[in-house]
Every structure is written in C-alpha cells, then in structure tokens.
Amino acid sequence: MAKFINPFTDVGFKRIFGQEISKPVLLAFLNSLLEGERRIVDIQFLDKEKLRLSDDNRSLIYDILCQTDTDEYIIVEMQNKSQPFFKNRCTFYLSRAIVEQGEQGRDWEYDIKAVYLVAFLNFGLAGLRREFRTDVALMDMQRHELFTDKMRLTLLQLPCFTKEIDECETIFEKIIYVLKHMEILQRMPFLAQSAVFKRLSEIADVASLTKEERRQYDEDLKHYRDTIAVMHGQFMEGETKGRAEGRAEERMANAMSLKANGVPIDIIAKSLGLTEDEVARL
C-alpha cells in the first residue's frame, strides 16, 4: 500500500495545494516558480464560482483559485488527459479572470491585477516544445519585449521532468520531483532541507485521511487509474494502427518503384502481397 496520496487525483491535488493547512506548500511552490520576479507573502483560497470555473471530469481537471496578498489571481490546475483546444481554454480562463475585475462607472481606469494560470500537465501537449516548463505572456513580437505583465501562463509538462533526486537543486525542482514520485515514495525526501517537506509529508500521508476522505480518495484513485488505462489503450491502438499504415505505405512505395523500373505487374503483386489492380492503379 502506498504511504503517500497520489497528487494526480482530485483529493490528492486539493489536499496538497488547496486547503488552509497546505498554504506553506503552495506558497513555497509559487514563490519558487516566480523566483526573481516577486514574492508572495500570503494567499486566500477563493470559491471557483467567483470566476465560474468548473471541473471537467472527462479530462480530469482539478482547479484551485487563490488570491495573493497584493490581489493577483492565481489559478493552479492539474490535467491528466490532453483535450482539443487546450490552449484556447487556458486563454479563456485568463481572460475571464481579467474581465471579472471590471467595475461599472466612469471613474474606473482599468486598474486590473495580474492573473496567473499554472497548469500541471500529466502528458506532453501537442504543438509544445518537449521541455518541462513553458512560460507564456503577451509580447511585442518585433522587439521580443514584454507588452504587459497582467496575463501569465506557465505550463509544466511533467513527463518532460527527468531529473533524479540528487540532481534537484531548487525548492521548485524538489517539489516537482516529490509530486511526480509521491505515490511510490516510502519516506519524504528533503526533510532536513526545508520545513515545507515536513508539512507535505504530514498532509500527504494516507494514514492522515479521515474515513470519508479515504473513501473519496479511493474512488478518485480508481477513476484516475481507469482513465490512464483507457489512455494507454488508445495510445497502443494508435501505435498498432500507425505501424500497419506505415507498412502499407511502404509496400505501395516499393510497388511504385518496381513498376517504374519495368517489373511486370503480376510479379510485383505476388511479391508484395497486393492485387494486380492495386499495382495497376499506381
């Protein structure tokens, strides 16, 4: 039995990042993520309905909405399954959080606060570089300079994080390592290096769950594993289909080459397992 909860489940993700006792973990993560840019002193958790965000269990999306001590909004989410238009969805979330800050009246001068969206992706996103971290902002395309700091998207492709435990140097890297390997850990690493890992060890311990939390966690864990199994099956099916299509294309290419070199159609068909009509149409 695993000692620590799986952070890729709803219960696990929200327990680690979305409750009052986990504030030190979330603050450590966000401050290490934004190191060199700003430092967050405190956060408050907000009802997601404030921005009318919602879970989509079909894609296993878990959201946490919080507000910093200087009133910026931060959306932290976990997604385990790729979905169409994911980039558009992120843009919509950021835009909605900006629009919700609007006030009526002539005196309001668009004094908006920054909105950050941090997305843990338990998959590689199509069209994105094969790098662990990608930061997106509105830029001046000619000068490659920041246009505004009011919208920020950080995508973390967990499969691309390959550092071993002794290669992790920053708090950020260490937290990512723990999250990625948490379900197989028998003891929490880095305990002597930061109090945040002691807190993480306490809140992520399966034994600390109440009876009702354990029931919900077991249900979420089954849902997560079933979804991952389906995804794996779809991937394997696609691989098999792709190999079959590749072999068919290779046979056709070889047939075309032989035909161009004057080899009789009946010999080509017999050699490559094609019909004479298929070869004739090439």
PDB file of C-alpha atoms in Angstrom:
ATOM      1  CA  MET A   1       0.000   0.000   0.000  1.00  0.00           C
ATOM      2  CA  ALA A   2       1.293   3.474  -0.899  1.00  0.00           C
ATOM      3  CA  LYS A   3       2.303   5.662   2.032  1.00  0.00           C
ATOM      4  CA  PHE A   4       1.509   8.966   0.329  1.00  0.00           C
ATOM      5  CA  ILE A   5      -1.515  10.031  -1.676  1.00  0.00           C
ATOM      6  CA  ASN A   6      -1.465  10.255  -5.440  1.00  0.00           C
ATOM      7  CA  PRO A   7      -1.328  14.007  -6.247  1.00  0.00           C
ATOM      8  CA  PHE A   8      -2.921  13.410  -9.668  1.00  0.00           C
ATOM      9  CA  THR A   9      -6.285  12.631  -8.078  1.00  0.00           C
ATOM     10  CA  ASP A  10      -8.810  15.287  -7.096  1.00  0.00           C
ATOM     11  CA  VAL A  11      -8.494  14.574  -3.371  1.00  0.00           C
ATOM     12  CA  GLY A  12      -4.703  14.370  -3.532  1.00  0.00           C
ATOM     13  CA  PHE A  13      -4.206  17.546  -5.568  1.00  0.00           C
ATOM     14  CA  LYS A  14      -6.554  19.663  -3.464  1.00  0.00           C
ATOM     15  CA  ARG A  15      -5.179  18.269  -0.213  1.00  0.00           C
ATOM     16  CA  ILE A  16      -1.639  19.210  -1.195  1.00  0.00           C
ATOM     17  CA  PHE A  17      -2.399  22.631  -2.693  1.00  0.00           C
ATOM     18  CA  GLY A  18      -5.960  23.691  -1.873  1.00  0.00           C
ATOM     19  CA  GLN A  19      -6.563  23.847   1.876  1.00  0.00           C
ATOM     20  CA  GLU A  20      -5.552  26.134   4.720  1.00  0.00           C
ATOM     21  CA  ILE A  21      -3.047  23.738   6.266  1.00  0.00           C
ATOM     22  CA  SER A  22      -1.325  23.352   2.897  1.00  0.00           C
ATOM     23  CA  LYS A  23      -0.702  27.084   2.432  1.00  0.00           C
ATOM     24  CA  PRO A  24       3.032  26.779   3.233  1.00  0.00           C
ATOM     25  CA  VAL A  25       3.387  24.163   0.465  1.00  0.00           C
ATOM     26  CA  LEU A  26       1.514  26.268  -2.093  1.00  0.00           C
ATOM     27  CA  LEU A  27       3.408  29.420  -1.110  1.00  0.00           C
ATOM     28  CA  ALA A  28       6.753  27.645  -1.364  1.00  0.00           C
ATOM     29  CA  PHE A  29       5.808  26.284  -4.778  1.00  0.00           C
ATOM     30  CA  LEU A  30       4.550  29.608  -6.169  1.00  0.00           C
ATOM     31  CA  ASN A  31       7.463  31.615  -4.791  1.00  0.00           C
ATOM     32  CA  SER A  32       9.978  29.164  -6.221  1.00  0.00           C
ATOM     33  CA  LEU A  33       8.086  29.256  -9.530  1.00  0.00           C
ATOM     34  CA  LEU A  34       8.233  33.076  -9.606  1.00  0.00           C
ATOM     35  CA  GLU A  35      11.668  33.426  -8.018  1.00  0.00           C
ATOM     36  CA  GLY A  36      13.448  36.566  -9.170  1.00  0.00           C
ATOM     37  CA  GLU A  37      10.155  38.209 -10.169  1.00  0.00           C
ATOM     38  CA  ARG A  38       8.133  38.642  -6.998  1.00  0.00           C
ATOM     39  CA  ARG A  39       7.452  37.137  -3.599  1.00  0.00           C
ATOM     40  CA  ILE A  40       4.002  36.237  -2.301  1.00  0.00           C
ATOM     41  CA  VAL A  41       3.528  36.704   1.438  1.00  0.00           C
ATOM     42  CA  ASP A  42       0.062  35.243   1.833  1.00  0.00           C
ATOM     43  CA  ILE A  43      -2.817  33.819  -0.208  1.00  0.00           C
ATOM     44  CA  GLN A  44      -6.503  33.194   0.311  1.00  0.00           C
ATOM     45  CA  PHE A  45      -8.486  30.464  -1.344  1.00  0.00           C
ATOM     46  CA  LEU A  46     -11.487  31.594  -3.381  1.00  0.00           C
ATOM     47  CA  ASP A  47     -14.646  29.853  -4.478  1.00  0.00           C
ATOM     48  CA  LYS A  48     -14.143  28.873  -8.099  1.00  0.00           C
ATOM     49  CA  GLU A  49     -17.678  30.037  -8.820  1.00  0.00           C
ATOM     50  CA  LYS A  50     -16.317  33.564  -8.427  1.00  0.00           C
ATOM     51  CA  LEU A  51     -14.865  33.113 -11.897  1.00  0.00           C
ATOM     52  CA  ARG A  52     -17.401  30.457 -12.860  1.00  0.00           C
ATOM     53  CA  LEU A  53     -14.720  27.856 -13.368  1.00  0.00           C
ATOM     54  CA  SER A  54     -15.698  24.212 -13.332  1.00  0.00           C
ATOM     55  CA  ASP A  55     -14.198  20.760 -13.210  1.00  0.00           C
ATOM     56  CA  ASP A  56     -14.313  18.590 -16.310  1.00  0.00           C
ATOM     57  CA  ASN A  57     -14.067  15.023 -15.047  1.00  0.00           C
ATOM     58  CA  ARG A  58     -13.830  13.744 -18.593  1.00  0.00           C
ATOM     59  CA  SER A  59     -10.374  15.253 -18.765  1.00  0.00           C
ATOM     60  CA  LEU A  60      -9.504  15.002 -15.065  1.00  0.00           C
ATOM     61  CA  ILE A  61      -9.041  18.718 -14.464  1.00  0.00           C
ATOM     62  CA  TYR A  62      -8.579  19.885 -10.889  1.00  0.00           C
ATOM     63  CA  ASP A  63      -8.574  23.624 -10.229  1.00  0.00           C
ATOM     64  CA  ILE A  64      -7.572  25.782  -7.292  1.00  0.00           C
ATOM     65  CA  LEU A  65      -8.277  29.505  -7.354  1.00  0.00           C
ATOM     66  CA  CYS A  66      -6.441  31.771  -4.970  1.00  0.00           C
ATOM     67  CA  GLN A  67      -5.651  35.441  -4.492  1.00  0.00           C
ATOM     68  CA  THR A  68      -2.332  36.841  -3.297  1.00  0.00           C
ATOM     69  CA  ASP A  69      -1.748  39.421  -0.617  1.00  0.00           C
ATOM     70  CA  THR A  70      -1.417  42.016  -3.396  1.00  0.00           C
ATOM     71  CA  ASP A  71      -4.692  40.903  -5.049  1.00  0.00           C
ATOM     72  CA  GLU A  72      -3.347  38.984  -8.037  1.00  0.00           C
ATOM     73  CA  TYR A  73      -5.335  35.926  -9.045  1.00  0.00           C
ATOM     74  CA  ILE A  74      -3.603  32.581  -9.424  1.00  0.00           C
ATOM     75  CA  ILE A  75      -5.302  29.550 -10.952  1.00  0.00           C
ATOM     76  CA  VAL A  76      -3.448  26.295 -10.289  1.00  0.00           C
ATOM     77  CA  GLU A  77      -4.698  23.251 -12.138  1.00  0.00           C
ATOM     78  CA  MET A  78      -3.846  19.650 -12.775  1.00  0.00           C
ATOM     79  CA  GLN A  79      -4.812  17.982 -16.032  1.00  0.00           C
ATOM     80  CA  ASN A  80      -4.170  14.321 -16.675  1.00  0.00           C
ATOM     81  CA  LYS A  81      -5.593  14.000 -20.155  1.00  0.00           C
ATOM     82  CA  SER A  82      -4.996  16.026 -23.281  1.00  0.00           C
ATOM     83  CA  GLN A  83      -8.016  17.704 -24.808  1.00  0.00           C
ATOM     84  CA  PRO A  84      -8.738  19.616 -28.019  1.00  0.00           C
ATOM     85  CA  PHE A  85      -8.355  23.397 -27.863  1.00  0.00           C
ATOM     86  CA  PHE A  86      -6.447  23.270 -24.565  1.00  0.00           C
ATOM     87  CA  LYS A  87      -4.554  26.453 -25.414  1.00  0.00           C
ATOM     88  CA  ASN A  88      -7.819  28.243 -26.174  1.00  0.00           C
ATOM     89  CA  ARG A  89      -9.225  27.039 -22.879  1.00  0.00           C
ATOM     90  CA  CYS A  90      -6.263  28.496 -20.983  1.00  0.00           C
ATOM     91  CA  THR A  91      -6.695  31.812 -22.803  1.00  0.00           C
ATOM     92  CA  PHE A  92     -10.391  31.820 -21.883  1.00  0.00           C
ATOM     93  CA  TYR A  93      -9.633  31.186 -18.196  1.00  0.00           C
ATOM     94  CA  LEU A  94      -7.114  34.021 -18.073  1.00  0.00           C
ATOM     95  CA  SER A  95      -9.403  36.400 -19.956  1.00  0.00           C
ATOM     96  CA  ARG A  96     -12.389  35.608 -17.743  1.00  0.00           C
ATOM     97  CA  ALA A  97     -10.354  36.331 -14.622  1.00  0.00           C
ATOM     98  CA  ILE A  98      -9.359  39.697 -16.122  1.00  0.00           C
ATOM     99  CA  VAL A  99     -12.899  40.601 -17.201  1.00  0.00           C
ATOM    100  CA  GLU A 100     -14.353  39.745 -13.782  1.00  0.00           C
ATOM    101  CA  GLN A 101     -12.278  42.560 -12.289  1.00  0.00           C
ATOM    102  CA  GLY A 102     -14.141  45.214 -14.291  1.00  0.00           C
ATOM    103  CA  GLU A 103     -16.130  47.846 -12.407  1.00  0.00           C
ATOM    104  CA  GLN A 104     -19.015  49.979 -13.575  1.00  0.00           C
ATOM    105  CA  GLY A 105     -18.751  53.734 -13.677  1.00  0.00           C
ATOM    106  CA  ARG A 106     -16.640  56.350 -15.421  1.00  0.00           C
ATOM    107  CA  ASP A 107     -14.101  56.590 -12.617  1.00  0.00           C
ATOM    108  CA  TRP A 108     -12.719  53.090 -13.136  1.00  0.00           C
ATOM    109  CA  GLU A 109      -9.443  53.288 -15.072  1.00  0.00           C
ATOM    110  CA  TYR A 110      -8.815  49.623 -15.894  1.00  0.00           C
ATOM    111  CA  ASP A 111      -6.792  49.100 -12.743  1.00  0.00           C
ATOM    112  CA  ILE A 112      -6.596  45.344 -13.193  1.00  0.00           C
ATOM    113  CA  LYS A 113      -4.463  42.967 -11.199  1.00  0.00           C
ATOM    114  CA  ALA A 114      -2.301  40.283 -12.769  1.00  0.00           C
ATOM    115  CA  VAL A 115      -3.728  36.819 -13.381  1.00  0.00           C
ATOM    116  CA  TYR A 116      -1.531  33.728 -13.421  1.00  0.00           C
ATOM    117  CA  LEU A 117      -2.509  30.272 -14.594  1.00  0.00           C
ATOM    118  CA  VAL A 118      -0.186  27.435 -13.604  1.00  0.00           C
ATOM    119  CA  ALA A 119      -1.040  24.128 -15.267  1.00  0.00           C
ATOM    120  CA  PHE A 120       0.426  20.756 -14.329  1.00  0.00           C
ATOM    121  CA  LEU A 121       0.131  18.572 -17.434  1.00  0.00           C
ATOM    122  CA  ASN A 122       0.492  14.839 -16.898  1.00  0.00           C
ATOM    123  CA  PHE A 123       1.133  14.434 -20.630  1.00  0.00           C
ATOM    124  CA  GLY A 124       3.023  16.088 -23.467  1.00  0.00           C
ATOM    125  CA  LEU A 125       0.967  18.845 -25.095  1.00  0.00           C
ATOM    126  CA  ALA A 126       0.837  18.669 -28.888  1.00  0.00           C
ATOM    127  CA  GLY A 127       2.482  21.644 -30.538  1.00  0.00           C
ATOM    128  CA  LEU A 128       4.568  22.484 -27.474  1.00  0.00           C
ATOM    129  CA  ARG A 129       8.324  22.112 -27.231  1.00  0.00           C
ATOM    130  CA  ARG A 130       9.461  18.991 -25.435  1.00  0.00           C
ATOM    131  CA  GLU A 131      10.551  20.948 -22.397  1.00  0.00           C
ATOM    132  CA  PHE A 132       9.328  20.686 -18.827  1.00  0.00           C
ATOM    133  CA  ARG A 133       8.445  24.350 -18.347  1.00  0.00           C
ATOM    134  CA  THR A 134       6.954  26.845 -20.780  1.00  0.00           C
ATOM    135  CA  ASP A 135       6.095  30.420 -19.762  1.00  0.00           C
ATOM    136  CA  VAL A 136       3.683  32.386 -21.933  1.00  0.00           C
ATOM    137  CA  ALA A 137       2.909  36.122 -21.824  1.00  0.00           C
ATOM    138  CA  LEU A 138       1.794  38.895 -24.169  1.00  0.00           C
ATOM    139  CA  MET A 139       4.895  40.067 -26.029  1.00  0.00           C
ATOM    140  CA  ASP A 140       5.943  42.710 -28.530  1.00  0.00           C
ATOM    141  CA  MET A 141       6.697  40.363 -31.440  1.00  0.00           C
ATOM    142  CA  GLN A 142       9.206  42.666 -33.133  1.00  0.00           C
ATOM    143  CA  ARG A 143      11.207  43.646 -30.069  1.00  0.00           C
ATOM    144  CA  HIS A 144      10.619  40.413 -28.111  1.00  0.00           C
ATOM    145  CA  GLU A 145       9.773  42.504 -25.083  1.00  0.00           C
ATOM    146  CA  LEU A 146       7.025  42.036 -22.523  1.00  0.00           C
ATOM    147  CA  PHE A 147       3.917  44.002 -23.515  1.00  0.00           C
ATOM    148  CA  THR A 148       2.019  43.560 -20.225  1.00  0.00           C
ATOM    149  CA  ASP A 149       2.535  41.603 -17.042  1.00  0.00           C
ATOM    150  CA  LYS A 150      -1.210  41.221 -16.401  1.00  0.00           C
ATOM    151  CA  MET A 151      -1.560  37.793 -18.026  1.00  0.00           C
ATOM    152  CA  ARG A 152       0.786  34.892 -17.431  1.00  0.00           C
ATOM    153  CA  LEU A 153       0.541  31.181 -18.258  1.00  0.00           C
ATOM    154  CA  THR A 154       3.001  28.576 -17.047  1.00  0.00           C
ATOM    155  CA  LEU A 155       2.735  25.049 -18.440  1.00  0.00           C
ATOM    156  CA  LEU A 156       4.565  22.250 -16.645  1.00  0.00           C
ATOM    157  CA  GLN A 157       4.792  19.064 -18.742  1.00  0.00           C
ATOM    158  CA  LEU A 158       5.529  16.502 -16.052  1.00  0.00           C
ATOM    159  CA  PRO A 159       6.695  13.724 -18.437  1.00  0.00           C
ATOM    160  CA  CYS A 160       9.494  16.077 -19.513  1.00  0.00           C
ATOM    161  CA  PHE A 161      10.827  16.416 -15.959  1.00  0.00           C
ATOM    162  CA  THR A 162      13.516  13.732 -15.811  1.00  0.00           C
ATOM    163  CA  LYS A 163      15.827  14.887 -13.014  1.00  0.00           C
ATOM    164  CA  GLU A 164      16.838  12.347 -10.406  1.00  0.00           C
ATOM    165  CA  ILE A 165      16.655  13.122  -6.703  1.00  0.00           C
ATOM    166  CA  ASP A 166      20.324  14.145  -6.414  1.00  0.00           C
ATOM    167  CA  GLU A 167      20.005  16.448  -9.430  1.00  0.00           C
ATOM    168  CA  CYS A 168      17.244  18.608  -7.927  1.00  0.00           C
ATOM    169  CA  GLU A 169      18.719  21.889  -6.722  1.00  0.00           C
ATOM    170  CA  THR A 170      15.910  24.395  -6.145  1.00  0.00           C
ATOM    171  CA  ILE A 171      12.803  24.117  -3.974  1.00  0.00           C
ATOM    172  CA  PHE A 172      10.782  24.195  -7.186  1.00  0.00           C
ATOM    173  CA  GLU A 173      12.595  21.189  -8.653  1.00  0.00           C
ATOM    174  CA  LYS A 174      12.372  19.297  -5.372  1.00  0.00           C
ATOM    175  CA  ILE A 175       8.621  19.854  -5.081  1.00  0.00           C
ATOM    176  CA  ILE A 176       8.132  18.701  -8.677  1.00  0.00           C
ATOM    177  CA  TYR A 177      10.239  15.603  -8.019  1.00  0.00           C
ATOM    178  CA  VAL A 178       8.179  14.731  -4.940  1.00  0.00           C
ATOM    179  CA  LEU A 179       4.875  15.248  -6.759  1.00  0.00           C
ATOM    180  CA  LYS A 180       5.949  13.097  -9.690  1.00  0.00           C
ATOM    181  CA  HIS A 181       7.164  10.223  -7.498  1.00  0.00           C
ATOM    182  CA  MET A 182       4.975  10.655  -4.426  1.00  0.00           C
ATOM    183  CA  GLU A 183       2.863   7.514  -4.791  1.00  0.00           C
ATOM    184  CA  ILE A 184       5.941   5.265  -4.773  1.00  0.00           C
ATOM    185  CA  LEU A 185       7.869   7.060  -2.022  1.00  0.00           C
ATOM    186  CA  GLN A 186       8.194   5.310   1.325  1.00  0.00           C
ATOM    187  CA  ARG A 187       9.661   8.360   3.020  1.00  0.00           C
ATOM    188  CA  MET A 188       9.594  12.042   2.186  1.00  0.00           C
ATOM    189  CA  PRO A 189      12.933  13.269   0.789  1.00  0.00           C
ATOM    190  CA  PHE A 190      14.489  16.675   1.532  1.00  0.00           C
ATOM    191  CA  LEU A 191      13.057  16.724   5.097  1.00  0.00           C
ATOM    192  CA  ALA A 192      16.266  18.151   6.531  1.00  0.00           C
ATOM    193  CA  GLN A 193      16.454  20.867   3.889  1.00  0.00           C
ATOM    194  CA  SER A 194      13.115  22.652   4.243  1.00  0.00           C
ATOM    195  CA  ALA A 195      10.140  22.666   6.587  1.00  0.00           C
ATOM    196  CA  VAL A 196       7.839  22.615   3.572  1.00  0.00           C
ATOM    197  CA  PHE A 197       8.641  18.936   3.021  1.00  0.00           C
ATOM    198  CA  LYS A 198       7.790  18.119   6.625  1.00  0.00           C
ATOM    199  CA  ARG A 199       4.393  19.758   6.111  1.00  0.00           C
ATOM    200  CA  LEU A 200       3.991  17.953   2.798  1.00  0.00           C
ATOM    201  CA  SER A 201       4.811  14.640   4.481  1.00  0.00           C
ATOM    202  CA  GLU A 202       2.126  15.245   7.097  1.00  0.00           C
ATOM    203  CA  ILE A 203      -0.726  16.300   4.809  1.00  0.00           C
ATOM    204  CA  ALA A 204       0.044  13.744   2.094  1.00  0.00           C
ATOM    205  CA  ASP A 205       0.222  10.734   4.401  1.00  0.00           C
ATOM    206  CA  VAL A 206      -2.602   8.349   3.505  1.00  0.00           C
ATOM    207  CA  ALA A 207      -2.913   7.439   7.187  1.00  0.00           C
ATOM    208  CA  SER A 208      -3.911  11.040   7.989  1.00  0.00           C
ATOM    209  CA  LEU A 209      -7.088  10.835   5.886  1.00  0.00           C
ATOM    210  CA  THR A 210     -10.411  10.587   7.649  1.00  0.00           C
ATOM    211  CA  LYS A 211     -12.685   7.648   6.850  1.00  0.00           C
ATOM    212  CA  GLU A 212     -14.760   9.775   4.470  1.00  0.00           C
ATOM    213  CA  GLU A 213     -11.663  11.317   2.857  1.00  0.00           C
ATOM    214  CA  ARG A 214     -10.216   7.833   2.346  1.00  0.00           C
ATOM    215  CA  ARG A 215     -13.454   6.654   0.710  1.00  0.00           C
ATOM    216  CA  GLN A 216     -13.419   9.637  -1.649  1.00  0.00           C
ATOM    217  CA  TYR A 217      -9.709   9.214  -2.320  1.00  0.00           C
ATOM    218  CA  ASP A 218     -10.100   5.526  -3.188  1.00  0.00           C
ATOM    219  CA  GLU A 219     -12.907   6.452  -5.591  1.00  0.00           C
ATOM    220  CA  ASP A 220     -10.807   9.195  -7.201  1.00  0.00           C
ATOM    221  CA  LEU A 221      -7.820   6.897  -7.444  1.00  0.00           C
ATOM    222  CA  LYS A 222      -9.873   4.262  -9.256  1.00  0.00           C
ATOM    223  CA  HIS A 223     -11.224   6.931 -11.623  1.00  0.00           C
ATOM    224  CA  TYR A 224      -7.688   8.174 -12.280  1.00  0.00           C
ATOM    225  CA  ARG A 225      -6.293   4.694 -12.947  1.00  0.00           C
ATOM    226  CA  ASP A 226      -9.219   3.764 -15.184  1.00  0.00           C
ATOM    227  CA  THR A 227      -8.711   6.927 -17.219  1.00  0.00           C
ATOM    228  CA  ILE A 228      -4.975   6.344 -17.533  1.00  0.00           C
ATOM    229  CA  ALA A 229      -5.631   2.725 -18.592  1.00  0.00           C
ATOM    230  CA  VAL A 230      -8.032   3.901 -21.304  1.00  0.00           C
ATOM    231  CA  MET A 231      -5.499   6.485 -22.489  1.00  0.00           C
ATOM    232  CA  HIS A 232      -2.788   3.814 -22.618  1.00  0.00           C
ATOM    233  CA  GLY A 233      -5.086   1.506 -24.589  1.00  0.00           C
ATOM    234  CA  GLN A 234      -5.875   4.278 -27.060  1.00  0.00           C
ATOM    235  CA  PHE A 235      -2.164   5.002 -27.431  1.00  0.00           C
ATOM    236  CA  MET A 236      -1.316   1.344 -28.067  1.00  0.00           C
ATOM    237  CA  GLU A 237      -4.158   1.057 -30.552  1.00  0.00           C
ATOM    238  CA  GLY A 238      -2.867   4.126 -32.333  1.00  0.00           C
ATOM    239  CA  GLU A 239       0.662   2.722 -32.371  1.00  0.00           C
ATOM    240  CA  THR A 240      -0.555  -0.565 -33.876  1.00  0.00           C
ATOM    241  CA  LYS A 241      -2.655   1.225 -36.471  1.00  0.00           C
ATOM    242  CA  GLY A 242       0.227   3.547 -37.280  1.00  0.00           C
ATOM    243  CA  ARG A 243       2.625   0.649 -37.824  1.00  0.00           C
ATOM    244  CA  ALA A 244       0.100  -1.124 -40.066  1.00  0.00           C
ATOM    245  CA  GLU A 245      -0.462   2.019 -42.102  1.00  0.00           C
ATOM    246  CA  GLY A 246       3.292   2.530 -42.327  1.00  0.00           C
ATOM    247  CA  ARG A 247       3.815  -0.986 -43.670  1.00  0.00           C
ATOM    248  CA  ALA A 248       1.030  -0.500 -46.238  1.00  0.00           C
ATOM    249  CA  GLU A 249       2.559   2.782 -47.397  1.00  0.00           C
ATOM    250  CA  GLU A 250       5.967   1.097 -47.651  1.00  0.00           C
ATOM    251  CA  ARG A 251       4.543  -1.710 -49.813  1.00  0.00           C
ATOM    252  CA  MET A 252       2.910   0.803 -52.135  1.00  0.00           C
ATOM    253  CA  ALA A 253       6.126   2.811 -52.420  1.00  0.00           C
ATOM    254  CA  ASN A 254       8.104  -0.341 -53.232  1.00  0.00           C
ATOM    255  CA  ALA A 255       5.481  -1.395 -55.792  1.00  0.00           C
ATOM    256  CA  MET A 256       5.619   2.017 -57.448  1.00  0.00           C
ATOM    257  CA  SER A 257       9.412   1.838 -57.669  1.00  0.00           C
ATOM    258  CA  LEU A 258       9.371  -1.685 -59.135  1.00  0.00           C
ATOM    259  CA  LYS A 259       6.693  -0.719 -61.642  1.00  0.00           C
ATOM    260  CA  ALA A 260       8.701   2.325 -62.726  1.00  0.00           C
ATOM    261  CA  ASN A 261      11.648   0.022 -63.358  1.00  0.00           C
ATOM    262  CA  GLY A 262       9.641  -2.217 -65.671  1.00  0.00           C
ATOM    263  CA  VAL A 263       8.925  -5.176 -63.376  1.00  0.00           C
ATOM    264  CA  PRO A 264       5.743  -6.976 -64.549  1.00  0.00           C
ATOM    265  CA  ILE A 265       2.580  -6.166 -62.582  1.00  0.00           C
ATOM    266  CA  ASP A 266       1.791  -9.801 -61.723  1.00  0.00           C
ATOM    267  CA  ILE A 267       5.262 -10.327 -60.231  1.00  0.00           C
ATOM    268  CA  ILE A 268       5.033  -7.099 -58.172  1.00  0.00           C
ATOM    269  CA  ALA A 269       1.602  -8.071 -56.853  1.00  0.00           C
ATOM    270  CA  LYS A 270       2.700 -11.571 -55.885  1.00  0.00           C
ATOM    271  CA  SER A 271       5.941 -10.369 -54.259  1.00  0.00           C
ATOM    272  CA  LEU A 272       4.364  -7.626 -52.129  1.00  0.00           C
ATOM    273  CA  GLY A 273       1.012  -9.201 -51.303  1.00  0.00           C
ATOM    274  CA  LEU A 274      -1.008  -6.742 -53.394  1.00  0.00           C
ATOM    275  CA  THR A 275      -3.650  -7.281 -56.038  1.00  0.00           C
ATOM    276  CA  GLU A 276      -2.827  -6.627 -59.658  1.00  0.00           C
ATOM    277  CA  ASP A 277      -5.481  -3.908 -59.724  1.00  0.00           C
ATOM    278  CA  GLU A 278      -3.776  -2.098 -56.825  1.00  0.00           C
ATOM    279  CA  VAL A 279      -0.451  -2.185 -58.669  1.00  0.00           C
ATOM    280  CA  ALA A 280      -2.037  -1.128 -61.953  1.00  0.00           C
ATOM    281  CA  ARG A 281      -3.549   1.984 -60.353  1.00  0.00           C
ATOM    282  CA  LEU A 282      -0.157   3.211 -59.146  1.00  0.00           C
TER     283      LEU A 282
END
